[in-house]
Each structure stands twice: as C-alpha cells, then as structure tokens.
mmCIF file of C-alpha atoms in Angstrom:
data_model
loop_
_atom_site.group_PDB
_atom_site.id
_atom_site.type_symbol
_atom_site.label_atom_id
_atom_site.label_comp_id
_atom_site.label_asym_id
_atom_site.label_seq_id
_atom_site.Cartn_x
_atom_site.Cartn_y
_atom_site.Cartn_z
ATOM 1 C CA UNK A 1 -0.927 35.414 66.857
ATOM 2 C CA UNK A 2 0.336 32.316 69.220
ATOM 3 C CA UNK A 3 3.874 31.426 68.164
ATOM 4 C CA UNK A 4 2.766 27.399 68.016
ATOM 5 C CA UNK A 5 0.363 29.201 64.893
ATOM 6 C CA UNK A 6 3.250 31.505 63.727
ATOM 7 C CA UNK A 7 5.589 28.653 63.707
ATOM 8 C CA UNK A 8 2.770 26.676 61.241
ATOM 9 C CA UNK A 9 2.292 29.483 59.182
ATOM 10 C CA UNK A 10 6.130 29.831 58.365
ATOM 11 C CA UNK A 11 6.322 26.326 57.753
ATOM 12 C CA UNK A 12 3.577 26.273 55.617
ATOM 13 C CA UNK A 13 5.147 29.129 53.186
ATOM 14 C CA UNK A 14 8.471 27.288 53.808
ATOM 15 C CA UNK A 15 7.283 24.250 51.792
ATOM 16 C CA UNK A 16 5.425 25.566 49.089
ATOM 17 C CA UNK A 17 8.299 28.472 47.986
ATOM 18 C CA UNK A 18 10.502 25.289 48.128
ATOM 19 C CA UNK A 19 8.916 23.477 46.156
ATOM 20 C CA UNK A 20 9.348 26.667 43.167
ATOM 21 C CA UNK A 21 13.063 27.274 44.422
ATOM 22 C CA UNK A 22 13.526 23.362 43.752
ATOM 23 C CA UNK A 23 12.063 23.232 40.517
ATOM 24 C CA UNK A 24 13.520 26.317 39.442
ATOM 25 C CA UNK A 25 17.411 24.568 39.895
ATOM 26 C CA UNK A 26 15.674 21.315 38.411
ATOM 27 C CA UNK A 27 14.071 22.079 35.169
ATOM 28 C CA UNK A 28 16.941 24.691 33.818
ATOM 29 C CA UNK A 29 19.181 21.861 34.550
ATOM 30 C CA UNK A 30 17.010 19.242 32.507
ATOM 31 C CA UNK A 31 16.211 21.111 30.026
ATOM 32 C CA UNK A 32 20.343 21.885 29.691
ATOM 33 C CA UNK A 33 20.527 18.261 29.266
ATOM 34 C CA UNK A 34 17.814 17.608 27.257
ATOM 35 C CA UNK A 35 19.796 20.443 24.659
ATOM 36 C CA UNK A 36 18.012 22.962 25.010
ATOM 37 C CA UNK A 37 19.916 26.734 24.771
ATOM 38 C CA UNK A 38 21.002 29.149 27.251
ATOM 39 C CA UNK A 39 18.599 31.360 26.071
ATOM 40 C CA UNK A 40 15.991 28.932 26.025
ATOM 41 C CA UNK A 41 16.652 28.038 29.675
ATOM 42 C CA UNK A 42 16.693 32.105 30.511
ATOM 43 C CA UNK A 43 13.020 32.396 29.191
ATOM 44 C CA UNK A 44 12.028 29.237 31.342
ATOM 45 C CA UNK A 45 14.019 30.908 34.538
ATOM 46 C CA UNK A 46 11.800 33.752 33.934
ATOM 47 C CA UNK A 47 8.491 32.317 33.800
ATOM 48 C CA UNK A 48 8.618 31.503 37.419
ATOM 49 C CA UNK A 49 8.506 35.182 38.154
ATOM 50 C CA UNK A 50 6.040 36.396 35.649
ATOM 51 C CA UNK A 51 3.122 34.986 36.300
ATOM 52 C CA UNK A 52 3.667 36.654 40.171
ATOM 53 C CA UNK A 53 3.422 40.318 38.447
ATOM 54 C CA UNK A 54 0.086 39.131 36.102
ATOM 55 C CA UNK A 55 -1.299 37.251 39.317
ATOM 56 C CA UNK A 56 -0.963 39.439 42.314
ATOM 57 C CA UNK A 57 -3.714 42.092 41.990
ATOM 58 C CA UNK A 58 -6.408 39.368 41.272
ATOM 59 C CA UNK A 59 -4.390 37.014 43.651
ATOM 60 C CA UNK A 60 -5.266 40.133 46.608
ATOM 61 C CA UNK A 61 -8.805 41.085 45.391
ATOM 62 C CA UNK A 62 -9.464 37.157 45.748
ATOM 63 C CA UNK A 63 -8.006 36.961 49.306
ATOM 64 C CA UNK A 64 -9.957 39.837 50.565
ATOM 65 C CA UNK A 65 -13.223 38.200 49.409
ATOM 66 C CA UNK A 66 -12.410 34.250 50.646
ATOM 67 C CA UNK A 67 -9.789 34.581 53.722
ATOM 68 C CA UNK A 68 -6.814 32.607 53.868
ATOM 69 C CA UNK A 69 -7.423 28.746 53.734
ATOM 70 C CA UNK A 70 -9.162 28.975 49.835
ATOM 71 C CA UNK A 71 -6.126 30.939 48.210
ATOM 72 C CA UNK A 72 -4.061 28.530 50.144
ATOM 73 C CA UNK A 73 -5.804 25.328 48.940
ATOM 74 C CA UNK A 74 -5.620 26.907 45.199
ATOM 75 C CA UNK A 75 -1.944 27.240 45.566
ATOM 76 C CA UNK A 76 -0.839 23.782 47.157
ATOM 77 C CA UNK A 77 -3.107 22.319 44.077
ATOM 78 C CA UNK A 78 -1.926 24.551 41.746
ATOM 79 C CA UNK A 79 2.016 24.114 42.818
ATOM 80 C CA UNK A 80 1.263 20.353 43.292
ATOM 81 C CA UNK A 81 -0.100 19.823 39.963
ATOM 82 C CA UNK A 82 2.591 22.161 38.376
ATOM 83 C CA UNK A 83 5.521 19.776 39.911
ATOM 84 C CA UNK A 84 3.468 16.787 39.391
ATOM 85 C CA UNK A 85 3.336 17.475 35.504
ATOM 86 C CA UNK A 86 6.604 17.197 34.487
ATOM 87 C CA UNK A 87 7.162 14.372 36.619
ATOM 88 C CA UNK A 88 4.835 12.590 34.125
ATOM 89 C CA UNK A 89 6.202 14.189 31.364
ATOM 90 C CA UNK A 90 9.416 15.684 31.415
ATOM 91 C CA UNK A 91 9.712 17.390 28.203
ATOM 92 C CA UNK A 92 10.030 21.093 27.930
ATOM 93 C CA UNK A 93 7.149 22.551 27.415
ATOM 94 C CA UNK A 94 5.829 21.028 30.284
ATOM 95 C CA UNK A 95 9.028 22.759 32.153
ATOM 96 C CA UNK A 96 6.897 26.062 31.033
ATOM 97 C CA UNK A 97 3.854 25.112 32.411
ATOM 98 C CA UNK A 98 4.935 24.297 35.736
ATOM 99 C CA UNK A 99 7.122 27.228 36.192
ATOM 100 C CA UNK A 100 4.231 29.236 35.262
ATOM 101 C CA UNK A 101 1.992 26.997 37.711
ATOM 102 C CA UNK A 102 4.301 27.286 40.731
ATOM 103 C CA UNK A 103 5.486 30.582 40.459
ATOM 104 C CA UNK A 104 1.891 31.819 40.089
ATOM 105 C CA UNK A 105 1.161 29.823 43.255
ATOM 106 C CA UNK A 106 3.793 30.834 45.210
ATOM 107 C CA UNK A 107 2.827 34.822 44.700
ATOM 108 C CA UNK A 108 -0.902 33.762 45.441
ATOM 109 C CA UNK A 109 0.778 32.124 49.033
ATOM 110 C CA UNK A 110 2.805 34.862 50.116
ATOM 111 C CA UNK A 111 0.074 37.007 49.598
ATOM 112 C CA UNK A 112 -2.477 35.338 51.610
ATOM 113 C CA UNK A 113 -0.136 34.098 54.280
ATOM 114 C CA UNK A 114 1.039 37.777 55.264
ATOM 115 C CA UNK A 115 -2.554 39.110 54.826
ATOM 116 C CA UNK A 116 -3.543 36.502 57.220
ATOM 117 C CA UNK A 117 -0.642 37.242 59.534
ATOM 118 C CA UNK A 118 -1.223 40.836 59.237
ATOM 119 C CA UNK A 119 -4.632 40.755 60.396
ATOM 120 C CA UNK A 120 -4.339 38.087 63.253
ATOM 121 C CA UNK A 121 -1.620 40.836 64.715
ATOM 122 C CA UNK A 122 -3.418 43.490 67.457
ATOM 123 C CA UNK A 123 -1.021 45.938 67.658
ATOM 124 C CA UNK A 124 1.918 47.784 65.472
ATOM 125 C CA UNK A 125 4.182 45.822 67.825
ATOM 126 C CA UNK A 126 3.416 42.542 67.130
ATOM 127 C CA UNK A 127 3.053 43.346 63.865
ATOM 128 C CA UNK A 128 6.700 44.406 63.125
ATOM 129 C CA UNK A 129 7.146 40.960 65.481
ATOM 130 C CA UNK A 130 5.213 38.808 62.921
ATOM 131 C CA UNK A 131 6.383 40.144 59.754
ATOM 132 C CA UNK A 132 10.003 40.100 61.312
ATOM 133 C CA UNK A 133 9.352 36.171 61.837
ATOM 134 C CA UNK A 134 7.249 35.536 58.495
ATOM 135 C CA UNK A 135 10.013 37.104 56.278
ATOM 136 C CA UNK A 136 12.822 34.348 57.466
ATOM 137 C CA UNK A 137 10.380 31.412 55.517
ATOM 138 C CA UNK A 138 11.759 32.642 52.049
ATOM 139 C CA UNK A 139 15.625 32.230 52.844
ATOM 140 C CA UNK A 140 15.103 29.434 54.323
ATOM 141 C CA UNK A 141 13.057 27.956 51.017
ATOM 142 C CA UNK A 142 15.718 29.404 49.055
ATOM 143 C CA UNK A 143 18.197 27.308 50.829
ATOM 144 C CA UNK A 144 15.771 23.928 51.213
ATOM 145 C CA UNK A 145 14.286 23.700 47.872
ATOM 146 C CA UNK A 146 17.576 24.040 45.679
ATOM 147 C CA UNK A 147 19.604 21.767 48.365
ATOM 148 C CA UNK A 148 16.859 18.955 48.118
ATOM 149 C CA UNK A 149 16.722 19.406 44.359
ATOM 150 C CA UNK A 150 20.025 19.124 44.180
ATOM 151 C CA UNK A 151 20.365 16.342 46.166
ATOM 152 C CA UNK A 152 17.522 13.899 44.546
ATOM 153 C CA UNK A 153 19.042 14.592 41.382
ATOM 154 C CA UNK A 154 22.796 13.206 42.531
ATOM 155 C CA UNK A 155 21.732 10.605 44.296
ATOM 156 C CA UNK A 156 18.281 9.318 44.151
ATOM 157 C CA UNK A 157 18.456 7.875 40.542
ATOM 158 C CA UNK A 158 20.598 4.918 39.638
ATOM 159 C CA UNK A 159 23.246 7.403 38.012
ATOM 160 C CA UNK A 160 23.818 10.939 38.871
ATOM 161 C CA UNK A 161 21.333 13.159 37.244
ATOM 162 C CA UNK A 162 19.395 10.360 35.018
ATOM 163 C CA UNK A 163 16.108 10.331 34.478
ATOM 164 C CA UNK A 164 14.807 8.512 37.389
ATOM 165 C CA UNK A 165 16.602 10.715 39.751
ATOM 166 C CA UNK A 166 14.828 14.429 37.636
ATOM 167 C CA UNK A 167 11.378 12.323 38.110
ATOM 168 C CA UNK A 168 12.098 11.207 42.171
ATOM 169 C CA UNK A 169 13.041 14.999 42.341
ATOM 170 C CA UNK A 170 9.351 16.094 40.989
ATOM 171 C CA UNK A 171 7.580 14.004 42.539
ATOM 172 C CA UNK A 172 9.652 15.306 46.156
ATOM 173 C CA UNK A 173 8.412 18.811 44.638
ATOM 174 C CA UNK A 174 4.770 17.857 44.057
ATOM 175 C CA UNK A 175 4.652 16.456 47.824
ATOM 176 C CA UNK A 176 6.034 19.607 49.396
ATOM 177 C CA UNK A 177 2.609 21.707 48.812
ATOM 178 C CA UNK A 178 0.959 18.926 50.187
ATOM 179 C CA UNK A 179 3.001 19.358 53.680
ATOM 180 C CA UNK A 180 2.567 22.965 53.288
ATOM 181 C CA UNK A 181 -1.513 22.694 53.444
ATOM 182 C CA UNK A 182 -1.110 20.002 56.368
ATOM 183 C CA UNK A 183 0.362 22.847 58.245
ATOM 184 C CA UNK A 184 -1.647 25.607 57.967
ATOM 185 C CA UNK A 185 -5.268 24.142 57.387
ATOM 186 C CA UNK A 186 -5.327 24.741 61.327
ATOM 187 C CA UNK A 187 -5.075 28.259 61.385
ATOM 188 C CA UNK A 188 -7.304 30.087 63.033
ATOM 189 C CA UNK A 189 -8.992 32.714 60.697
ATOM 190 C CA UNK A 190 -10.411 36.217 62.125
ATOM 191 C CA UNK A 191 -13.435 36.885 60.105
ATOM 192 C CA UNK A 192 -13.590 38.753 57.136
ATOM 193 C CA UNK A 193 -13.973 42.486 56.728
ATOM 194 C CA UNK A 194 -16.518 43.859 54.839
ATOM 195 C CA UNK A 195 -16.271 47.114 52.999
ATOM 196 C CA UNK A 196 -18.031 50.190 54.821
ATOM 197 C CA UNK A 197 -21.750 49.797 54.010
ATOM 198 C CA UNK A 198 -22.645 51.842 51.033
ATOM 199 C CA UNK A 199 -19.313 52.272 49.844
ATOM 200 C CA UNK A 200 -19.047 52.390 46.215
ATOM 201 C CA UNK A 201 -16.849 49.541 43.878
ATOM 202 C CA UNK A 202 -13.261 49.889 44.196
ATOM 203 C CA UNK A 203 -10.171 49.188 42.138
ATOM 204 C CA UNK A 204 -6.730 48.129 43.579
ATOM 205 C CA UNK A 205 -5.302 51.332 41.548
ATOM 206 C CA UNK A 206 -7.451 53.563 43.538
ATOM 207 C CA UNK A 207 -4.867 52.888 46.583
ATOM 208 C CA UNK A 208 -2.242 54.495 44.343
ATOM 209 C CA UNK A 209 -4.318 57.807 45.083
ATOM 210 C CA UNK A 210 -3.351 57.739 48.770
ATOM 211 C CA UNK A 211 0.297 59.807 49.402
ATOM 212 C CA UNK A 212 1.482 57.404 51.937
ATOM 213 C CA UNK A 213 1.065 54.604 50.137
ATOM 214 C CA UNK A 214 2.772 55.741 47.487
ATOM 215 C CA UNK A 215 5.324 56.521 49.014
ATOM 216 C CA UNK A 216 5.186 53.703 50.856
ATOM 217 C CA UNK A 217 5.957 51.668 47.787
ATOM 218 C CA UNK A 218 8.423 54.097 46.280
ATOM 219 C CA UNK A 219 10.412 53.114 49.264
ATOM 220 C CA UNK A 220 9.946 49.976 49.034
ATOM 221 C CA UNK A 221 11.017 49.680 45.049
ATOM 222 C CA UNK A 222 14.533 51.623 46.115
ATOM 223 C CA UNK A 223 15.018 48.997 49.089
ATOM 224 C CA UNK A 224 13.961 45.915 46.244
ATOM 225 C CA UNK A 225 16.447 47.671 43.456
ATOM 226 C CA UNK A 226 19.238 47.965 45.699
ATOM 227 C CA UNK A 227 18.612 44.397 46.627
ATOM 228 C CA UNK A 228 18.774 43.387 42.607
ATOM 229 C CA UNK A 229 22.022 45.816 41.497
ATOM 230 C CA UNK A 230 23.902 44.096 44.255
ATOM 231 C CA UNK A 231 23.108 40.588 43.271
ATOM 232 C CA UNK A 232 23.509 41.479 39.145
ATOM 233 C CA UNK A 233 26.278 44.065 39.891
ATOM 234 C CA UNK A 234 28.295 42.205 42.428
ATOM 235 C CA UNK A 235 29.525 39.183 40.087
ATOM 236 C CA UNK A 236 30.336 40.958 36.966
ATOM 237 C CA UNK A 237 32.924 43.404 39.802
ATOM 238 C CA UNK A 238 34.044 40.246 41.441
ATOM 239 C CA UNK A 239 35.350 39.117 38.047
ATOM 240 C CA UNK A 240 36.665 42.195 37.351
ATOM 241 C CA UNK A 241 38.677 41.942 40.475
ATOM 242 C CA UNK A 242 40.045 38.621 39.295
ATOM 243 C CA UNK A 243 37.894 36.828 42.209
ATOM 244 C CA UNK A 244 37.138 33.177 41.586
ATOM 245 C CA UNK A 245 33.299 32.027 41.181
ATOM 246 C CA UNK A 246 33.824 30.243 44.594
ATOM 247 C CA UNK A 247 34.475 33.724 46.476
ATOM 248 C CA UNK A 248 32.154 35.614 44.572
ATOM 249 C CA UNK A 249 29.263 32.845 45.875
ATOM 250 C CA UNK A 250 30.141 32.918 49.715
ATOM 251 C CA UNK A 251 30.081 36.558 49.443
ATOM 252 C CA UNK A 252 26.675 36.592 48.137
ATOM 253 C CA UNK A 253 25.880 33.584 50.759
ATOM 254 C CA UNK A 254 27.158 36.028 53.482
ATOM 255 C CA UNK A 255 24.632 38.752 52.293
ATOM 256 C CA UNK A 256 21.689 36.056 52.600
ATOM 257 C CA UNK A 257 22.951 34.815 55.391
ATOM 258 C CA UNK A 258 22.938 38.528 57.161
ATOM 259 C CA UNK A 259 19.695 39.238 55.748
ATOM 260 C CA UNK A 260 18.155 36.526 57.806
ATOM 261 C CA UNK A 261 19.871 36.957 60.561
ATOM 262 C CA UNK A 262 18.635 40.429 60.870
ATOM 263 C CA UNK A 263 14.997 39.187 60.816
ATOM 264 C CA UNK A 264 15.596 37.094 63.697
ATOM 265 C CA UNK A 265 17.076 40.016 65.626
ATOM 266 C CA UNK A 266 14.177 41.987 64.302
ATOM 267 C CA UNK A 267 11.441 41.161 67.096
ATOM 268 C CA UNK A 268 13.761 42.113 69.979
ATOM 269 C CA UNK A 269 14.365 45.886 68.072
ATOM 270 C CA UNK A 270 10.420 45.901 67.107
ATOM 271 C CA UNK A 271 9.557 47.300 70.623
ATOM 272 C CA UNK A 272 12.193 50.152 71.008
ATOM 273 C CA UNK A 273 12.571 51.406 67.468
ATOM 274 C CA UNK A 274 9.761 52.660 64.814
ATOM 275 C CA UNK A 275 9.625 51.502 61.315
ATOM 276 C CA UNK A 276 10.455 55.024 59.814
ATOM 277 C CA UNK A 277 13.704 54.906 61.606
ATOM 278 C CA UNK A 278 14.924 51.395 60.638
ATOM 279 C CA UNK A 279 13.996 51.763 57.307
ATOM 280 C CA UNK A 280 15.726 55.562 57.310
ATOM 281 C CA UNK A 281 18.511 53.848 58.899
ATOM 282 C CA UNK A 282 18.614 51.441 56.541
ATOM 283 C CA UNK A 283 18.660 53.507 53.736
ATOM 284 C CA UNK A 284 21.991 55.492 54.773
ATOM 285 C CA UNK A 285 23.582 52.280 55.483
ATOM 286 C CA UNK A 286 22.997 51.358 52.039
ATOM 287 C CA UNK A 287 24.000 54.566 50.675
ATOM 288 C CA UNK A 288 27.339 54.111 52.212
ATOM 289 C CA UNK A 289 27.869 50.731 51.290
ATOM 290 C CA UNK A 290 27.320 51.430 47.638
ATOM 291 C CA UNK A 291 29.169 54.179 48.157
ATOM 292 C CA UNK A 292 32.255 52.255 49.233
ATOM 293 C CA UNK A 293 31.789 48.955 47.123
ATOM 294 C CA UNK A 294 33.795 49.800 43.613
ATOM 295 C CA UNK A 295 36.732 50.856 45.582
ATOM 296 C CA UNK A 296 37.039 47.600 47.558
ATOM 297 C CA UNK A 297 40.039 45.883 46.223
ATOM 298 C CA UNK A 298 39.841 42.372 48.179
ATOM 299 C CA UNK A 299 37.362 39.676 48.698
ATOM 300 C CA UNK A 300 37.293 39.938 52.084
ATOM 301 C CA UNK A 301 36.825 43.635 52.246
ATOM 302 C CA UNK A 302 33.827 42.999 49.959
ATOM 303 C CA UNK A 303 32.606 40.255 52.076
ATOM 304 C CA UNK A 304 32.458 42.833 54.871
ATOM 305 C CA UNK A 305 30.747 45.435 52.998
ATOM 306 C CA UNK A 306 28.020 42.118 51.646
ATOM 307 C CA UNK A 307 27.209 41.679 55.574
ATOM 308 C CA UNK A 308 26.971 45.199 56.116
ATOM 309 C CA UNK A 309 24.472 45.605 53.141
ATOM 310 C CA UNK A 310 22.472 42.072 54.161
ATOM 311 C CA UNK A 311 21.426 43.414 57.249
ATOM 312 C CA UNK A 312 20.423 46.635 56.268
ATOM 313 C CA UNK A 313 18.486 45.862 53.223
ATOM 314 C CA UNK A 314 17.189 42.446 55.854
ATOM 315 C CA UNK A 315 15.705 44.641 58.237
ATOM 316 C CA UNK A 316 13.411 46.879 55.419
ATOM 317 C CA UNK A 317 10.645 44.486 54.496
ATOM 318 C CA UNK A 318 9.354 43.482 57.697
ATOM 319 C CA UNK A 319 8.593 46.902 58.581
ATOM 320 C CA UNK A 320 6.976 47.771 55.043
ATOM 321 C CA UNK A 321 4.735 44.959 55.422
ATOM 322 C CA UNK A 322 3.875 46.546 59.188
ATOM 323 C CA UNK A 323 3.078 49.930 57.721
ATOM 324 C CA UNK A 324 1.349 48.440 54.595
ATOM 325 C CA UNK A 325 -0.975 46.519 57.197
ATOM 326 C CA UNK A 326 -1.870 49.886 59.358
ATOM 327 C CA UNK A 327 -2.111 52.087 56.330
ATOM 328 C CA UNK A 328 -4.470 50.657 54.133
ATOM 329 C CA UNK A 329 -8.423 49.472 54.843
ATOM 330 C CA UNK A 330 -8.495 46.274 56.682
ATOM 331 C CA UNK A 331 -11.336 44.984 53.584
ATOM 332 C CA UNK A 332 -8.770 46.158 51.254
ATOM 333 C CA UNK A 333 -4.907 44.272 52.599
ATOM 334 C CA UNK A 334 -4.823 42.083 50.438
ATOM 335 C CA UNK A 335 -5.288 44.227 47.287
ATOM 336 C CA UNK A 336 -2.273 46.352 48.807
ATOM 337 C CA UNK A 337 -0.226 43.260 48.967
ATOM 338 C CA UNK A 338 -1.004 42.239 46.057
ATOM 339 C CA UNK A 339 -0.024 45.611 44.213
ATOM 340 C CA UNK A 340 3.436 45.586 45.990
ATOM 341 C CA UNK A 341 4.422 42.260 44.865
ATOM 342 C CA UNK A 342 3.217 43.077 41.446
ATOM 343 C CA UNK A 343 5.357 46.199 41.557
ATOM 344 C CA UNK A 344 8.160 44.357 43.367
ATOM 345 C CA UNK A 345 8.385 41.709 40.691
ATOM 346 C CA UNK A 346 7.620 43.745 37.295
ATOM 347 C CA UNK A 347 11.325 45.775 38.653
ATOM 348 C CA UNK A 348 13.234 42.349 39.474
ATOM 349 C CA UNK A 349 12.295 42.259 35.619
ATOM 350 C CA UNK A 350 12.905 45.268 34.816
ATOM 351 C CA UNK A 351 16.109 46.651 36.504
ATOM 352 C CA UNK A 352 18.608 44.024 36.026
ATOM 353 C CA UNK A 353 18.574 44.785 31.377
ATOM 354 C CA UNK A 354 18.766 48.264 32.566
ATOM 355 C CA UNK A 355 21.798 47.488 34.960
ATOM 356 C CA UNK A 356 23.485 46.390 32.661
ATOM 357 C CA UNK A 357 22.817 48.492 29.697
ATOM 358 C CA UNK A 358 24.401 51.465 32.549
ATOM 359 C CA UNK A 359 26.883 49.352 33.274
ATOM 360 C CA UNK A 360 27.721 48.671 29.530
ATOM 361 C CA UNK A 361 28.198 52.522 29.325
ATOM 362 C CA UNK A 362 29.096 54.007 32.967
ATOM 363 C CA UNK A 363 31.252 51.103 34.056
ATOM 364 C CA UNK A 364 30.140 48.709 36.217
ATOM 365 C CA UNK A 365 31.300 50.248 39.719
ATOM 366 C CA UNK A 366 29.535 53.320 38.322
ATOM 367 C CA UNK A 367 25.979 51.656 38.596
ATOM 368 C CA UNK A 368 26.700 51.327 42.433
ATOM 369 C CA UNK A 369 27.424 54.967 42.669
ATOM 370 C CA UNK A 370 24.194 55.678 40.318
ATOM 371 C CA UNK A 371 21.745 53.328 42.123
ATOM 372 C CA UNK A 372 23.223 54.947 45.169
ATOM 373 C CA UNK A 373 22.603 58.295 44.433
ATOM 374 C CA UNK A 374 19.354 57.766 43.729
ATOM 375 C CA UNK A 375 18.758 55.927 47.360
ATOM 376 C CA UNK A 376 19.788 58.861 48.610
ATOM 377 C CA UNK A 377 17.774 61.076 47.034
ATOM 378 C CA UNK A 378 15.410 58.750 48.035
ATOM 379 C CA UNK A 379 15.747 59.376 51.867
ATOM 380 C CA UNK A 380 13.380 61.982 52.267
ATOM 381 C CA UNK A 381 10.545 59.875 51.105
ATOM 382 C CA UNK A 382 11.628 57.748 53.528
ATOM 383 C CA UNK A 383 12.152 59.730 56.433
ATOM 384 C CA UNK A 384 8.346 61.252 55.491
ATOM 385 C CA UNK A 385 6.385 58.295 55.898
ATOM 386 C CA UNK A 386 3.979 58.067 58.368
ATOM 387 C CA UNK A 387 1.158 55.975 60.028
ATOM 388 C CA UNK A 388 -1.973 57.103 60.024
ATOM 389 C CA UNK A 389 -5.188 56.104 62.289
ATOM 390 C CA UNK A 390 -6.497 52.863 59.991
ATOM 391 C CA UNK A 391 -9.666 53.247 58.309
ATOM 392 C CA UNK A 392 -12.486 50.214 58.814
#
C-alpha cells in the first residue's frame, strides 16, 4: 500500500471515529443539563459500545462479501444520521439512538478498514508497518473528537453550553463522516477472494476450532484486560493516595501518549523483530509494572510506570492484527476481525464490573496483583504463538 493511500485511510478512520468520540462527550453533557440522572447517563455511554458487541460478526461477514467501500459508505450514512438526529431532535431518546448508530458505525468501519489494509499488504513486514500506522488513528480521534466538541459547546453559541452551541456541535459531528468518505472513496481495493471451490458453508465460530486463532484471541484479551484495569483502577488508587484529579488525568494522558508514540516507532522495529517477540516482551513488562504499581507512593513514580505500561500495551495491537491476517484465510478476514472486536468489546463491558467487585473484596491494589498474575500465567500462551503458511 502506498504511503499516500495509507494516509488517506488513516484520516478517514480519524474522521469517523472522532464523530463517536465527540458524541460520547456531547450527549452526556446535554443529558445532564436536561436533568437526567448519572445512572441514565451511564446507560447512554454504554450504548456506544453495545452495538459493537452484536454488530461485529455481521459486519465482518458483510465486509468479506462486499469488500471495503460498501460497508464504509453504510457506516458513514449511519454515523451522519445519528449525529443529525440529535441536531434535529435534542432529546434523550434521540441521544440513545445516536449512540447506537455512531458506535455501530465506528465498529463496522474499524473492521472494514483493518481488513482492507491487511489485504493490501504483501509481506509480514509490511503488515506490521501498516497496522502500526493505522493503530494511531483511534488515539488521534479520541483527542480530536472531544476537543472539537468541547470547543464548539463552549464557544459556538450565544452563551457557553446553550442549545445553539450543542446544535452546532452535533452538526459538525454529522459532517465528519462525510469527510471520511471523501478521503477513502478513491482507495484502490484488491479483488475479492472467494472461498475455496466446493467448500462447505462456514460460520464465524468455526474459526475458534483453530488452536492458533484461539491462542491469539486469548493473548489479545489479556492485553485488553490489562488496558482496562489500568484505566479503571488508577483513578481509584490515585484517590487513595490523595492525588488530585488533574494529576490523575495527567497520568492517564501520559499513558495514552506513550501508546501512540510506540506505534509511531513500531514500523522501524517491524523488520527486526517478530510479532511473537514483541508481544512476549510487552507481556513481561506489563507483569512487572502491575507488580510494583500499588507500591508506588508518589504521582511522579506512578506517571513513570504509566508511560512504561503505555509503551508495552501500545505495541501489542499492531502485532496481533498482523498475526491475525497471516493465520486466517483471506476469504474470512472480516469474520476474524469481527470475532476479535466482539470479544474485546464484551470484555470491556464486563471487566470493570469484575474489577470493582474484586477491589471491594481484596483492596484496589490487590486488583493490580491479581491481573498481573493472570497475565504472567498467560505469558506461556504468548510465546506459543506461531505464524503458519496462510490458506487460501
């Protein structure tokens, strides 16, 4: 894949993902302003991820059948429709529908883009390179979307956070997916890869019969859970240490910046290190950080650990995506990506509840140690990852 085309694809993902990220900030603020409870706002935020759990597999199969542009166009229409609906009817039910539409559109876009980029790469080294660059897009979008939404809510109306300001914000969010389509519509799409002649009808769950695919999903789940536990437990641990909210936010921000930086550096590492070695080293570093995190007394030392953890976990996703495209058949890449996304989103919904219950039982520092122990036990599975010759 040429650099200019990859840049357009990254820009397209940033635009559509930023729509969801901006809506995820703006709709809860409007709901709270209209007098809805924190519980109602929690349900609203959960809806952004809910669609991705149930839509991931159908979206993957649809991408396998129809390629890149048709799923992207439908996602663009859904995201613009969702944001436009709240612009026209700024009431809570519309916000819930918008959360479902923009969240589902983002998940479907991720699958279509990842499948397209993976099929456009010709060598394992190129796979690692393109997925390292593509992984930067969500980090950029998670900054651009909320920043733009917050700026418009504060300054686009007659007064800060009045209804006019919110409407301008929702209008801008509805236009971002259009930019996504303009950037990506000219991308060259490889010809579809049909299933082998005479092959029996398959289901996405059949992929789980492959030992290496199961192992890769398990390893990816370990790293995703580590990401979730850090985001969930750090604010609580910082509060116990008497650290201010702004400093806790800075520590989390340092983690996000480190995760983005390592993905910029990864293309240079891709030709010198295998996917397995990168994931294995990241696993060991994660275990070490989780062991010492609860023992750290100061914000500075916690910030250093956060940066190291960001480097470790940020390196994993591009390597996982590269391996996934090498161990699954070309004709089923979309299904495999959908199954992975469904697993990760379901985990992100369930894990915070488990972490909260575990923290109440053994203390919040103990959650780090328990998760670190589980990740350590999973290191053997990480080292057992192998790339086999891909089947057609």
